Coordinates of C-alpha atoms in Angstrom, one line a residue:
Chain A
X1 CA 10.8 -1.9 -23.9
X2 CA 14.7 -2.5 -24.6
X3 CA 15.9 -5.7 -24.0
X4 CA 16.3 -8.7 -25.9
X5 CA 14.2 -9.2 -28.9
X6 CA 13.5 -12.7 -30.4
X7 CA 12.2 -12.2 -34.1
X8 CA 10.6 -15.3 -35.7
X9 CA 13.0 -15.3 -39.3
X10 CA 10.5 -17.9 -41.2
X11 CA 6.7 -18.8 -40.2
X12 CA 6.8 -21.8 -38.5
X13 CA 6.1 -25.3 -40.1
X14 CA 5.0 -27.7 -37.5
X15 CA 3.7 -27.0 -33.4
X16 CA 7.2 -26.2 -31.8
X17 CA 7.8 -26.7 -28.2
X18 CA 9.3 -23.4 -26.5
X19 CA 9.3 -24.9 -23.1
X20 CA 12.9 -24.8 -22.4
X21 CA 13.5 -21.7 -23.7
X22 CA 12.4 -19.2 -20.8
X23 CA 12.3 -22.1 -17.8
X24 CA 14.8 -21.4 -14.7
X25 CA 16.7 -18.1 -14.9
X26 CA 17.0 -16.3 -18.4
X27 CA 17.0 -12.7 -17.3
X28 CA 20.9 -12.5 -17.0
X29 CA 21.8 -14.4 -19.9
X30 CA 23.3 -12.9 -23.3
X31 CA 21.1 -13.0 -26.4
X32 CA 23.8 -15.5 -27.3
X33 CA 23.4 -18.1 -24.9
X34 CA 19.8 -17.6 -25.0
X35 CA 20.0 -18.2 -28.9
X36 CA 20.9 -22.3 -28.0
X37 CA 18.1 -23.1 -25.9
X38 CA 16.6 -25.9 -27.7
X39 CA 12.9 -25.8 -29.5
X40 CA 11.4 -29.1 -30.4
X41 CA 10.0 -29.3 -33.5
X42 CA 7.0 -31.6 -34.1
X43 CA 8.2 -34.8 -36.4
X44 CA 11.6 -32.2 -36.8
X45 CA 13.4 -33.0 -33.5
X46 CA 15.2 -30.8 -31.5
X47 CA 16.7 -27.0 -33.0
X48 CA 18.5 -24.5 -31.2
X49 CA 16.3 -21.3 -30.6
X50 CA 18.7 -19.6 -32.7
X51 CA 17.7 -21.3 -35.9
X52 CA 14.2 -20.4 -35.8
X53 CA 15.0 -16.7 -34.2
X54 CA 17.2 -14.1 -34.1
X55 CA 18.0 -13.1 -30.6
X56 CA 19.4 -9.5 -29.7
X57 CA 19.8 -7.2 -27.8
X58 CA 21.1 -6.6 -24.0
X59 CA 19.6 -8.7 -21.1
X60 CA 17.5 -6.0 -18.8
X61 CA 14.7 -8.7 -17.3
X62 CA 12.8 -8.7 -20.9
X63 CA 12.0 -10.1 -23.5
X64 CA 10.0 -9.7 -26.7
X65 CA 8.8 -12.3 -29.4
X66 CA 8.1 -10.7 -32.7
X67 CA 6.2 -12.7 -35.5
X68 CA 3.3 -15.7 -35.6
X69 CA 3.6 -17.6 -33.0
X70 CA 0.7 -19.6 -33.2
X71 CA 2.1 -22.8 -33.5
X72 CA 4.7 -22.1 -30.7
X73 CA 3.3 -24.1 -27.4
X74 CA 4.5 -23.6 -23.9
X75 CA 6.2 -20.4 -24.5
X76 CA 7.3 -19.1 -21.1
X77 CA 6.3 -22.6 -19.4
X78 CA 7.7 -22.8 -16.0
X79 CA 8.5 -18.9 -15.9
X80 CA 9.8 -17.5 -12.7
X81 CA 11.3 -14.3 -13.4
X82 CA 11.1 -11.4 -15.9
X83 CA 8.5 -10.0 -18.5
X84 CA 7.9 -11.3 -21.4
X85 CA 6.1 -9.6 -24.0
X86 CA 4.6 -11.5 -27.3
X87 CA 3.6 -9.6 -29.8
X88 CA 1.2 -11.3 -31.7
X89 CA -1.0 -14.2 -31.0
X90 CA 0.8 -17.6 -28.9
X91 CA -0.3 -21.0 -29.5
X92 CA -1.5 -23.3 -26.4
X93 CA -0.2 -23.6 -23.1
X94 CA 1.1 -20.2 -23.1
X95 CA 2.6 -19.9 -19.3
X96 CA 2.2 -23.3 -18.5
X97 CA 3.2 -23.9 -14.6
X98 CA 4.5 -20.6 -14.5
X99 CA 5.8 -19.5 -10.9
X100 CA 6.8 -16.1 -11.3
X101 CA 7.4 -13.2 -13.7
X102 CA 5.2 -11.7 -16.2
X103 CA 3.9 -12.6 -19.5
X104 CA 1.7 -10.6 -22.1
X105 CA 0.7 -11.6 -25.3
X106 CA -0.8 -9.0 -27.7
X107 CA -2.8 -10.7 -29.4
X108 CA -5.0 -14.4 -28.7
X109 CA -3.7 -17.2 -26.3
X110 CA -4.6 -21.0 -27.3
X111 CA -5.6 -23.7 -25.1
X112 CA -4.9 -24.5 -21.6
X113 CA -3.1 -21.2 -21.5
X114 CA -1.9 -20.7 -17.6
X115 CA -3.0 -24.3 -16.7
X116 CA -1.0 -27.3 -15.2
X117 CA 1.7 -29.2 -17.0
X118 CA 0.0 -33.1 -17.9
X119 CA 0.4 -35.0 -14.5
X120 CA 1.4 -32.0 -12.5
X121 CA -0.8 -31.0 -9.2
X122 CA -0.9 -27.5 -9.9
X123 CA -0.4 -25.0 -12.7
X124 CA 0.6 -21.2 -12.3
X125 CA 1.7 -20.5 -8.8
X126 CA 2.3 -17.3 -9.3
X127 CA 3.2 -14.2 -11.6
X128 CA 1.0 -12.3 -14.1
X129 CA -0.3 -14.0 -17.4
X130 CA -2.4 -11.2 -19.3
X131 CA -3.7 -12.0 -23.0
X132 CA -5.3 -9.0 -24.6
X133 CA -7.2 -11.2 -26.6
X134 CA -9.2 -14.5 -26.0
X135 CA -8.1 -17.2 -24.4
X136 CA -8.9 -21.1 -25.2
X137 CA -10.1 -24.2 -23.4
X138 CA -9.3 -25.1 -19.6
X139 CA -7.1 -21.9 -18.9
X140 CA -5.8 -21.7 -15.2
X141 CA -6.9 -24.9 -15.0
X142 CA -5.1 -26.2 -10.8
X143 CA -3.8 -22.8 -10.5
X144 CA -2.3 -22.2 -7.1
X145 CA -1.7 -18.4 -7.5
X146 CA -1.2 -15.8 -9.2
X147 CA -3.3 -13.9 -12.2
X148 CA -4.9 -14.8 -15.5
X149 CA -6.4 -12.0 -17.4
X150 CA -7.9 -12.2 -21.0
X151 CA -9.0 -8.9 -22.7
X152 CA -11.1 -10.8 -24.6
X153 CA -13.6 -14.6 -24.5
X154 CA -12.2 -17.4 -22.1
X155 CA -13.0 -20.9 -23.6
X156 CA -14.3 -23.6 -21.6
X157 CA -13.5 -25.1 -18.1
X158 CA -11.4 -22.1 -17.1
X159 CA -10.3 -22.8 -13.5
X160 CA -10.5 -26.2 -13.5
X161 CA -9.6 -27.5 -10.2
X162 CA -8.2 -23.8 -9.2
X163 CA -6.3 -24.1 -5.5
X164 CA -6.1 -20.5 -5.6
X165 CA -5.0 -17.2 -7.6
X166 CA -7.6 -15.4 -9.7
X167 CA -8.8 -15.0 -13.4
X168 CA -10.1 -12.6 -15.2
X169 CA -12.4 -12.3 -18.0
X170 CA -13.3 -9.1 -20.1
X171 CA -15.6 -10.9 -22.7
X172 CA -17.6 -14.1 -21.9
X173 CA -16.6 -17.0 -19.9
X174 CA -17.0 -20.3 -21.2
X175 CA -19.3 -23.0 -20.0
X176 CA -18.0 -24.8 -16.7
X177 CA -16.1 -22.5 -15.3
X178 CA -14.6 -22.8 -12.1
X179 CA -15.3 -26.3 -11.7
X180 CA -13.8 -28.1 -8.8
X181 CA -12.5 -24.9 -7.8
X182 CA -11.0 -24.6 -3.8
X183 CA -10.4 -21.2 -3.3
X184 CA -10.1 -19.7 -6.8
X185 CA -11.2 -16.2 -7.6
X186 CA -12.8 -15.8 -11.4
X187 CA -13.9 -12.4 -12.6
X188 CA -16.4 -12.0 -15.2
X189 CA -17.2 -9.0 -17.0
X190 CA -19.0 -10.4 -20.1
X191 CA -21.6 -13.3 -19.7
X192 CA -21.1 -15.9 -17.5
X193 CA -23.2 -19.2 -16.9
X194 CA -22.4 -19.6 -13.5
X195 CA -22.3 -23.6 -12.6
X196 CA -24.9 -25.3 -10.4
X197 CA -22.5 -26.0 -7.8
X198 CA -21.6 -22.6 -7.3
X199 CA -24.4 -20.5 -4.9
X200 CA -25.9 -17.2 -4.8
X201 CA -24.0 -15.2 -1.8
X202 CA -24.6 -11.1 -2.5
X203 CA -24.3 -8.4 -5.0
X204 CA -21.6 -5.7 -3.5
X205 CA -18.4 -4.0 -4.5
X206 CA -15.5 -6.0 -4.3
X207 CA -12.5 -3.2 -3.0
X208 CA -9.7 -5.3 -4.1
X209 CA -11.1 -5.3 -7.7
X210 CA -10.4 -2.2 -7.8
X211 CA -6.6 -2.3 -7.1
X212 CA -6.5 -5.5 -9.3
X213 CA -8.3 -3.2 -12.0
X214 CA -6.0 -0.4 -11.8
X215 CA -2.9 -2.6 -12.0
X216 CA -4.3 -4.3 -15.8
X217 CA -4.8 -0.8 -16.8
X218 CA -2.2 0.7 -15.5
X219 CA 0.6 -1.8 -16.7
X220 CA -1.0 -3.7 -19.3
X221 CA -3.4 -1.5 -21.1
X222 CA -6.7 -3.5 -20.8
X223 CA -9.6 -2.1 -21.4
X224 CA -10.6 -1.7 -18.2
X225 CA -14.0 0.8 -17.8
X226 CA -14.8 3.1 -14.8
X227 CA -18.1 0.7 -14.5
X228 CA -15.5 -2.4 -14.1
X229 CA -13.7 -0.3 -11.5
X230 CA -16.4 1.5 -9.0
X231 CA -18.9 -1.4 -10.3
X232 CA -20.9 -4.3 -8.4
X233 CA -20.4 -8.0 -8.3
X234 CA -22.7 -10.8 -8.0
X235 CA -20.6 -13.0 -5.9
X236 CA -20.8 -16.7 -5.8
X237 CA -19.7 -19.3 -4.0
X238 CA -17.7 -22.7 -5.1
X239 CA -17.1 -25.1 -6.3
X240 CA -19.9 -26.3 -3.3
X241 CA -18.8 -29.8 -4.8
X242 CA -15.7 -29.4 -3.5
X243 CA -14.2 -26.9 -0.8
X244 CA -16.3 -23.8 -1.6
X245 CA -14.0 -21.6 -0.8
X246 CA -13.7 -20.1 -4.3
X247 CA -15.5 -17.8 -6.1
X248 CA -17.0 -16.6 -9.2
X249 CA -17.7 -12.4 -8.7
X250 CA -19.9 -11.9 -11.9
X251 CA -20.1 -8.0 -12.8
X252 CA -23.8 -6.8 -13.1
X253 CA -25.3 -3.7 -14.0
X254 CA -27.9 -4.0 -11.3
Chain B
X1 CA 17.1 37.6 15.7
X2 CA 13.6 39.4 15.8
X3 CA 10.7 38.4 13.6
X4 CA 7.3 40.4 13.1
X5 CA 8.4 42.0 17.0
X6 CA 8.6 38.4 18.0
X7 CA 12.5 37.1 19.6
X8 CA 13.2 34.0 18.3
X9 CA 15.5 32.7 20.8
X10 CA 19.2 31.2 20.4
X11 CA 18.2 27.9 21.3
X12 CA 17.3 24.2 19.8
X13 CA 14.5 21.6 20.1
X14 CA 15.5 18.5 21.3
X15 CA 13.9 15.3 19.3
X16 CA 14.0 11.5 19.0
X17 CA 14.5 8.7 17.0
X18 CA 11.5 6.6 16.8
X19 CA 10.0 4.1 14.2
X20 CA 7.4 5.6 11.7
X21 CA 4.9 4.2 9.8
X22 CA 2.3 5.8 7.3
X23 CA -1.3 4.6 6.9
X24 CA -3.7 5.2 4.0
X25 CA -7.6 4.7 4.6
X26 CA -9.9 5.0 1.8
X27 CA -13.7 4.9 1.9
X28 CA -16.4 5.5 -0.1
X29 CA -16.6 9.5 1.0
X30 CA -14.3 11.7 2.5
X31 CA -16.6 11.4 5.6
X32 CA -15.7 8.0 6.1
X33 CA -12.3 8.1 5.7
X34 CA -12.0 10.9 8.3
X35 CA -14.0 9.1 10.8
X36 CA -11.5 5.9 10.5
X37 CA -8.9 8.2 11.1
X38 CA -10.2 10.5 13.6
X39 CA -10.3 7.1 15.3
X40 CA -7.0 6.4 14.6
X41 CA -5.2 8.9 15.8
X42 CA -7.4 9.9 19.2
X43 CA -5.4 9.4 22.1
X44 CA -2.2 9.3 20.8
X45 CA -0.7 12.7 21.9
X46 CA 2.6 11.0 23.3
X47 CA 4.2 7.5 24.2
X48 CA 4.3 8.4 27.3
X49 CA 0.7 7.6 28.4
X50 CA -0.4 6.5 25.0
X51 CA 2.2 4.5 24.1
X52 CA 2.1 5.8 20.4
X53 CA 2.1 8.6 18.6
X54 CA -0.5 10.0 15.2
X55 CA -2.0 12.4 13.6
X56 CA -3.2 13.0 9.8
X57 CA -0.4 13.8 7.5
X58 CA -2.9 15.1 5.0
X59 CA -6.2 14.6 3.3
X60 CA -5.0 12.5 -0.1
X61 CA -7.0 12.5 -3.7
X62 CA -8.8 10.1 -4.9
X63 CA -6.3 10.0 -7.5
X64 CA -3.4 9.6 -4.8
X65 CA -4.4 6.5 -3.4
X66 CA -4.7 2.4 -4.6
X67 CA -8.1 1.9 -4.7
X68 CA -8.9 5.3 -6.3
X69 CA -11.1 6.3 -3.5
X70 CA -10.9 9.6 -0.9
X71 CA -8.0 8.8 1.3
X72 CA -6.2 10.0 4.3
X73 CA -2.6 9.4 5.4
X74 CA -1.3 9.2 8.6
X75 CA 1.7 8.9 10.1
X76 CA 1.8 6.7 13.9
X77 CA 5.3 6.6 15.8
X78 CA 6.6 4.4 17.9
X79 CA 9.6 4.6 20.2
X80 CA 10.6 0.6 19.0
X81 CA 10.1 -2.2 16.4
X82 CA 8.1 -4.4 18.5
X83 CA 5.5 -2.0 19.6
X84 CA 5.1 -0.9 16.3
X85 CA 3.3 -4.5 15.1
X86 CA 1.2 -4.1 18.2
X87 CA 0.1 -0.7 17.8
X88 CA -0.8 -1.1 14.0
X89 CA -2.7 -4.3 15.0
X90 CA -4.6 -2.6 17.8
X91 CA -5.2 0.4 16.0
X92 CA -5.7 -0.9 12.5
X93 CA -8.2 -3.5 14.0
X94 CA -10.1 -1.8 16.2
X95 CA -10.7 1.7 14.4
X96 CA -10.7 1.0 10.3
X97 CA -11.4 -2.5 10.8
X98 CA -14.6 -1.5 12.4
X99 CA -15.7 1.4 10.4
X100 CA -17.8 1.7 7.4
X101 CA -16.6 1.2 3.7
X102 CA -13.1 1.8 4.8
X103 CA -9.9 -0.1 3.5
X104 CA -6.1 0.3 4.6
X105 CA -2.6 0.1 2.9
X106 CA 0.7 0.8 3.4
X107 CA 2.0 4.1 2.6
X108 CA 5.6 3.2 2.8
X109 CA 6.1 0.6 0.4
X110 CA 9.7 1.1 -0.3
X111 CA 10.6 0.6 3.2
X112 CA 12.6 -2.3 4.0
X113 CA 11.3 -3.1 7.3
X114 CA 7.6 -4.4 7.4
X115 CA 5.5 -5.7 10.2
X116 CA 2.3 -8.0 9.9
X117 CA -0.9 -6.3 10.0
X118 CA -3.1 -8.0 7.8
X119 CA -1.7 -11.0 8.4
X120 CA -2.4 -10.8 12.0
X121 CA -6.2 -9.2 11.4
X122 CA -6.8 -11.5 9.1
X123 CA -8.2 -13.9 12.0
X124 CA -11.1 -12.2 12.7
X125 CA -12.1 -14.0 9.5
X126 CA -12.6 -16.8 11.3
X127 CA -11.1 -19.2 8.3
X128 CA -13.4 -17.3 5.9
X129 CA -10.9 -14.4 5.1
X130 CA -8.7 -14.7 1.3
X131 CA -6.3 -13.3 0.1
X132 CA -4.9 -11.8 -3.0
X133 CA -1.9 -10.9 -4.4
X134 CA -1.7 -7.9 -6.6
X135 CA 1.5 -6.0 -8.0
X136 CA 3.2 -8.4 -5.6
X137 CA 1.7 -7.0 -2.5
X138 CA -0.6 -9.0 -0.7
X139 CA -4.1 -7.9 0.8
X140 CA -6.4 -9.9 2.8
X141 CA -10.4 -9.7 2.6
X142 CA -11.8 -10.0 5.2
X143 CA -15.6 -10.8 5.6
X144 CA -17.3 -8.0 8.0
X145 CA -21.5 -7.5 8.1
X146 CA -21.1 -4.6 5.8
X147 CA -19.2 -6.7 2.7
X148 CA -15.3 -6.9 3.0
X149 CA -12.9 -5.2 4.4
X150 CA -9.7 -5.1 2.7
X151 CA -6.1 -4.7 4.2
X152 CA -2.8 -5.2 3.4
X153 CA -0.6 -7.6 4.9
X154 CA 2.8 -6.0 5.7
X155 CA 3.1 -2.0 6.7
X156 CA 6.7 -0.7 6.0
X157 CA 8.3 1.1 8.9
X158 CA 11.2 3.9 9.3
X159 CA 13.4 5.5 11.4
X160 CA 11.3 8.8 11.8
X161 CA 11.6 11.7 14.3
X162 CA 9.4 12.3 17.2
X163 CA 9.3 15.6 19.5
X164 CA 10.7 18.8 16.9
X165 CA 8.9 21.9 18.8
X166 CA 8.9 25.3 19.6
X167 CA 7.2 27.5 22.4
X168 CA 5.3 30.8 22.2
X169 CA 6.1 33.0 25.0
X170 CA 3.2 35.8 24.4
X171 CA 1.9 38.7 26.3
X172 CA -1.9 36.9 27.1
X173 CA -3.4 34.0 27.0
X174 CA -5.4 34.8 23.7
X175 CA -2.2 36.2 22.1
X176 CA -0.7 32.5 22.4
X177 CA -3.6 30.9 21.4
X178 CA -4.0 33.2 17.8
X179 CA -0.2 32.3 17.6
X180 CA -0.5 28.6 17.6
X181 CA -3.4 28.3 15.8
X182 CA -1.6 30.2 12.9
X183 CA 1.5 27.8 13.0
X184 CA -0.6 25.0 13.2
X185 CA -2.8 26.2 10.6
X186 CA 0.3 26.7 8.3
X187 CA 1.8 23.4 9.4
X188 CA -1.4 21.1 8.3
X189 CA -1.1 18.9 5.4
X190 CA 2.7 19.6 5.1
X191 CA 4.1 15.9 3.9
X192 CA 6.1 13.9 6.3
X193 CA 4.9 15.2 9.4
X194 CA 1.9 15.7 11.8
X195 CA 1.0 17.7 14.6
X196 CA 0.1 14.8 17.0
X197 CA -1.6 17.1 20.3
X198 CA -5.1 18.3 19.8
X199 CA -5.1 20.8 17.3
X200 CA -1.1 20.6 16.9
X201 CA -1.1 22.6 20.4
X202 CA 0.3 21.3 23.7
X203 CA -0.5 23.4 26.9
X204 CA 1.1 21.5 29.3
X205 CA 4.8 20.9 28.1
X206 CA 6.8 18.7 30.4
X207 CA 9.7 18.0 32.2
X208 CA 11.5 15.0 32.2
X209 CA 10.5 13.3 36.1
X210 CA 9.4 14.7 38.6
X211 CA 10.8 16.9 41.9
X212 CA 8.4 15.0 44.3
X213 CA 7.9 11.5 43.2
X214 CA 10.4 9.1 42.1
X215 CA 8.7 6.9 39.5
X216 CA 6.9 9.4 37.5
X217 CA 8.3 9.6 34.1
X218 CA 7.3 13.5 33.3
X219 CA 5.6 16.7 35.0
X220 CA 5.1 20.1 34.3
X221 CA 7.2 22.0 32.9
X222 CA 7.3 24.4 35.6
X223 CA 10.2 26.9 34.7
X224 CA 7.5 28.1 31.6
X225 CA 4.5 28.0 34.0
X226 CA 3.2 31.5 34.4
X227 CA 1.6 31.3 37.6
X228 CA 4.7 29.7 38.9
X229 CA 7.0 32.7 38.7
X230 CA 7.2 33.5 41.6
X231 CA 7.9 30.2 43.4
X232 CA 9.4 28.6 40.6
X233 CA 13.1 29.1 38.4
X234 CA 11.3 30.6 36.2
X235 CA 12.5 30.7 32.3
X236 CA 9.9 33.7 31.6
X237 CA 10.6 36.9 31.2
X238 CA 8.4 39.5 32.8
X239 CA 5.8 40.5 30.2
X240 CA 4.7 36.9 29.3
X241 CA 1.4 35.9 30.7
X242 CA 0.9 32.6 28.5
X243 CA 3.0 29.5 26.7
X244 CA 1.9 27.0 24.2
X245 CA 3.9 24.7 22.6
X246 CA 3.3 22.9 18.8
X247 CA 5.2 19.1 19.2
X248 CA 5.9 18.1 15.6
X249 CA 6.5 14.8 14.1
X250 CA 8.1 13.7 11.0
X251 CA 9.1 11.4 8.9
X252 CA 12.3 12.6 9.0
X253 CA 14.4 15.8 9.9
X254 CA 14.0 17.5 7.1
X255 CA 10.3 17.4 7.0
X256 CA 10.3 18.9 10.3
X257 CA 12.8 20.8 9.7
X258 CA 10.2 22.3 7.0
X259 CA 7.4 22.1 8.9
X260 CA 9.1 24.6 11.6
X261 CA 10.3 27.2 9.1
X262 CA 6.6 27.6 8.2
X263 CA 5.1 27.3 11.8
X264 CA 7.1 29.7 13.1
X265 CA 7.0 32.2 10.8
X266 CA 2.9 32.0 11.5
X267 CA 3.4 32.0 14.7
X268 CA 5.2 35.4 15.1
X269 CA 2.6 37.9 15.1
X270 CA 1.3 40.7 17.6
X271 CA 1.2 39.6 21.0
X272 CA 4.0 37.3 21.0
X273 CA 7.5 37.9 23.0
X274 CA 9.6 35.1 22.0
X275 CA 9.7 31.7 20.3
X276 CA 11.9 29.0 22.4
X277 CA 12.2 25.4 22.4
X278 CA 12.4 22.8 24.5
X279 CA 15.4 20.9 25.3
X280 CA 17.3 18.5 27.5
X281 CA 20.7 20.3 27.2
X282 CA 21.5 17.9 23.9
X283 CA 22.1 15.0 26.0
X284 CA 19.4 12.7 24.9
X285 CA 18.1 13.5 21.8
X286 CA 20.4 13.2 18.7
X287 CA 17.8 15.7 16.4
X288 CA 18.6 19.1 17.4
X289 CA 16.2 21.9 15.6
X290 CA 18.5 25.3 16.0
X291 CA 15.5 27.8 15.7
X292 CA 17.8 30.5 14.4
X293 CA 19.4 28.8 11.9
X294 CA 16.1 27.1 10.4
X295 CA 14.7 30.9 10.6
X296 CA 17.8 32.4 8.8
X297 CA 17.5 30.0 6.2
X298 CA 13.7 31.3 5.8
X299 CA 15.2 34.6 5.4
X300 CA 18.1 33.8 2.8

């Protein structure tokens, strides 16, 4: 991937808000103009990206972060265009409210990755947020669209409140999942303790999983199996406390 | 020009502008997918009294379609926008919909103009269908007895051509039959176009009207009927007995233009006079398919 290339210069010191940095448009804009898109430091104030970064190359729709990003929150919140590519591990709230676009981090997502900004109705309503690794706590949580994948374990609470859209799990779900869900999809390959509101409905093979499963290993790389692919699903319904139009389509071997 | 004993006349097809649209089914098995398409495509030899046009483009890999499953492609014309959306709905809905294990997608993605299909089916979920979007196409799943059946929402349509052909002229009945079934058998699973009569062969090639009644659209084509030499102004010449024509469709001229090359050169074996083609005298078609100068191209 050409494009521009943000590279971390010096770990950083304190949680630092990237949420301004990739909101709106950013695809057409210089490395240069990208470069003074303010960062907020925690107890530091706020720092032009520049001065934690340096930003190159040529805008093509990309963009990559190089270095630890751990304690960099909201990175690509509010995204509505173009991929962005960490490569590493992001801190929480990776893709917060995200509309559009892509995101993939290489590495482990934090909390509330993909979920809905504090106070907003909804989180992601649309574009692709894939994590090769695990995921944290309440992930997706009020998504309206779009896709959530982890490679790895999703914390706790994933799908909170989903509206719509559909996540995906490769290692274990955490407990709660899909709570409150309206219409939500969530796919689980690993283990899965499905909630109490949620109800037995069939075992069968979904055929849309198996475009869904072609795309993350096709674009992204995930380690997606030919049992994933030409497998069966338990489906369940839910959240029955709520709509019940969601779903939770829990991969068996049966 | 002379090929195999064969006179391949100086003379064009005639064709037509009509709207196109590909369709992939996948199933579980081959079977299944052919039986959706078989479906499909019956009755729909020509707009005249089908109102659409279809036949299988060719029998596609597993590794050639989206789901990964045996697929076939087919490509249904017809002659505006409007009835496209009505036929695909129709179609789609009452054939694939219907049939076991079977899903269907676009197979023109990059065209520009798309109708609803899905998004019209979807309905017959009764307020239980979803949908997802994936790689920024949506599908809708829709709950059927079997499980689901999956479609996509939006087919993409293009200006295609409808009605390339040629005639064999041949000394017997059975001559003209071996000849077609060679240049249909060469012409099947060539991309981009389809044979859309039963077995790509047409015995009863029409006129445009009629001589006795006013409101009929199309009768027989009598100046290539045989038993009608006598009576008739006859286009035959003396020694030929029989005339099939092969009606090709295509996603555009050059496919046909393709597909002709190799049917013809099939079709010229023992027992055949002469290959011609129909036409209106150029005056309503804007494709015109020169046979001699698609066959000297063959040649060179």
């Amino acid at each position: 991937m050409s494009g521009l290339l943000a590279r971390l210069t010096s770990p950083l010191a304190a949680p630092a808000d990237f949420s301004a940095v990739l909101a709106g448009g950013w695809t057409g804009s210089p490395a240069a103009e990208l470069a003074t898109r303010p960062v907020e430091i925690a107890g530091a104030g706020t720092v032009p990206l520049g001065d934690l970064c340096s930003v190159s190359g040529e805008p093509d729709g990309t963009i990559r972060f190089e270095g630890d990003f751990r304690r960099a929150v909201r990175l690509g919140a509010g995204l509505s265009e173009g991929m962005v590519v960490v490569d590493g591990t992001a801190g929480d709230e990776v893709g917060l409210g995200m509309a559009g676009g892509a995101i993939e981090v290489r590495g482990d997502a934090g909390a509330r990755t993909g979920a809905a900004a504090i106070e907003a109705r909804r989180g992601m309503t649309g574009g692709e947020l894939v994590v090769h690794g695990s995921v944290g706590d309440g992930a997706g949580a009020l998504m309206r669209r779009g896709l959530l994948a982890a490679g790895g374990a999703v914390g706790h609470h994933a799908g909170a409140g989903m509206l719509a859209g559909t996540i995906v799990a490769f290692g274990p779900l955490g407990p709660s999942a899909g709570l409150w869900s309206k219409r939500g999809s969530l796919v689980a390959l690993g283990a899965v303790t499905i909630p109490s509101t949620y109800r037995y409905a069939c075992t069968y093979q979904p055929i849309h999983l198996r475009l869904l499963f072609t795309r993350l290993r096709e674009r992204y790389r995930l380690p997606v199996e030919e049992r994933h692919v030409s497998g069966r699903y338990r489906r369940y319904s839910g959240d029955l406390a709520d709509l019940g139009k969601g779903e939770i389509l829990e991969w068996t071997a049966e | 020009m002379n090929l195999r004993g064969a006179f391949i006349e100086d003379t064009f097809a005639e064709a037509f502008t009509m709207r196109v649209a590909r369709i992939i089914i996948t199933a579980r098995s081959p079977r299944w997918a052919r039986e959706a398409a078989l479906k499909l495509t019956g009755f729909a030899t020509s707009v005249i009294g089908c109102k659409v046009e279809a036949g299988i483009e060719r029998v596609l890999a597993e590794s050639e379609t989206p789901d990964a499953r045996p697929g076939i492609s087919i490509l249904l014309l017809t002659m505006s926008k409007d009835d496209m959306a009505k036929r695909l709905i129709e179609r789609i809905g009452q054939t694939v919909l219907t049939c076991p294990t079977t899903a269907c997608y676009d197979g023109l993605p990059e065209a520009p103009d798309r109708v609803g299909v899905g998004s019209a089916l979807r309905f017959f979920g009764d307020g239980f269908q979803a949908s997802k979007v994936i790689g920024g196409e949506r599908f809708w799943r829709i709950p059927v007895m079997e499980g689901e059946f999956l479609v996509q929402e939006k087919f993409g349509m293009v200006k295609g051509v409808g009605g390339g052909n040629f005639l064999i002229l041949a000394r017997s009945a059975d001559a003209a039959l071996a000849s077609a079934e060679a240049a249909a058998d060469a012409m099947a699973g060539q991309p981009g176009i389809i044979l859309p009569f039963p077995g790509g062969v047409v015995r009863s090639g029409s006129k445009v009207g009629s001589r006795r009644i006013k409101s009929m659209i199309a009768s027989t084509n009598d100046a290539f009927c045989p038993t009608l030499r006598a009576v008739a102004d006859s286009a035959l010449p003396e020694s030929v007995n029989s005339v099939l024509e092969i009606v090709i469709n295509g996603i555009d001229a050059n496919a046909i233009t393709r597909a002709m090359r190799l049917g013809i050169d099939a079709a010229c074996r023992e027992g055949v006079v002469s290959i011609s083609a129909g036409n209106y005298g150029g005056k309503l078609g804007p494709h015109h398919f020169h046979l001699r100068r698609i066959m000297a191209e063959s040649a060179a």
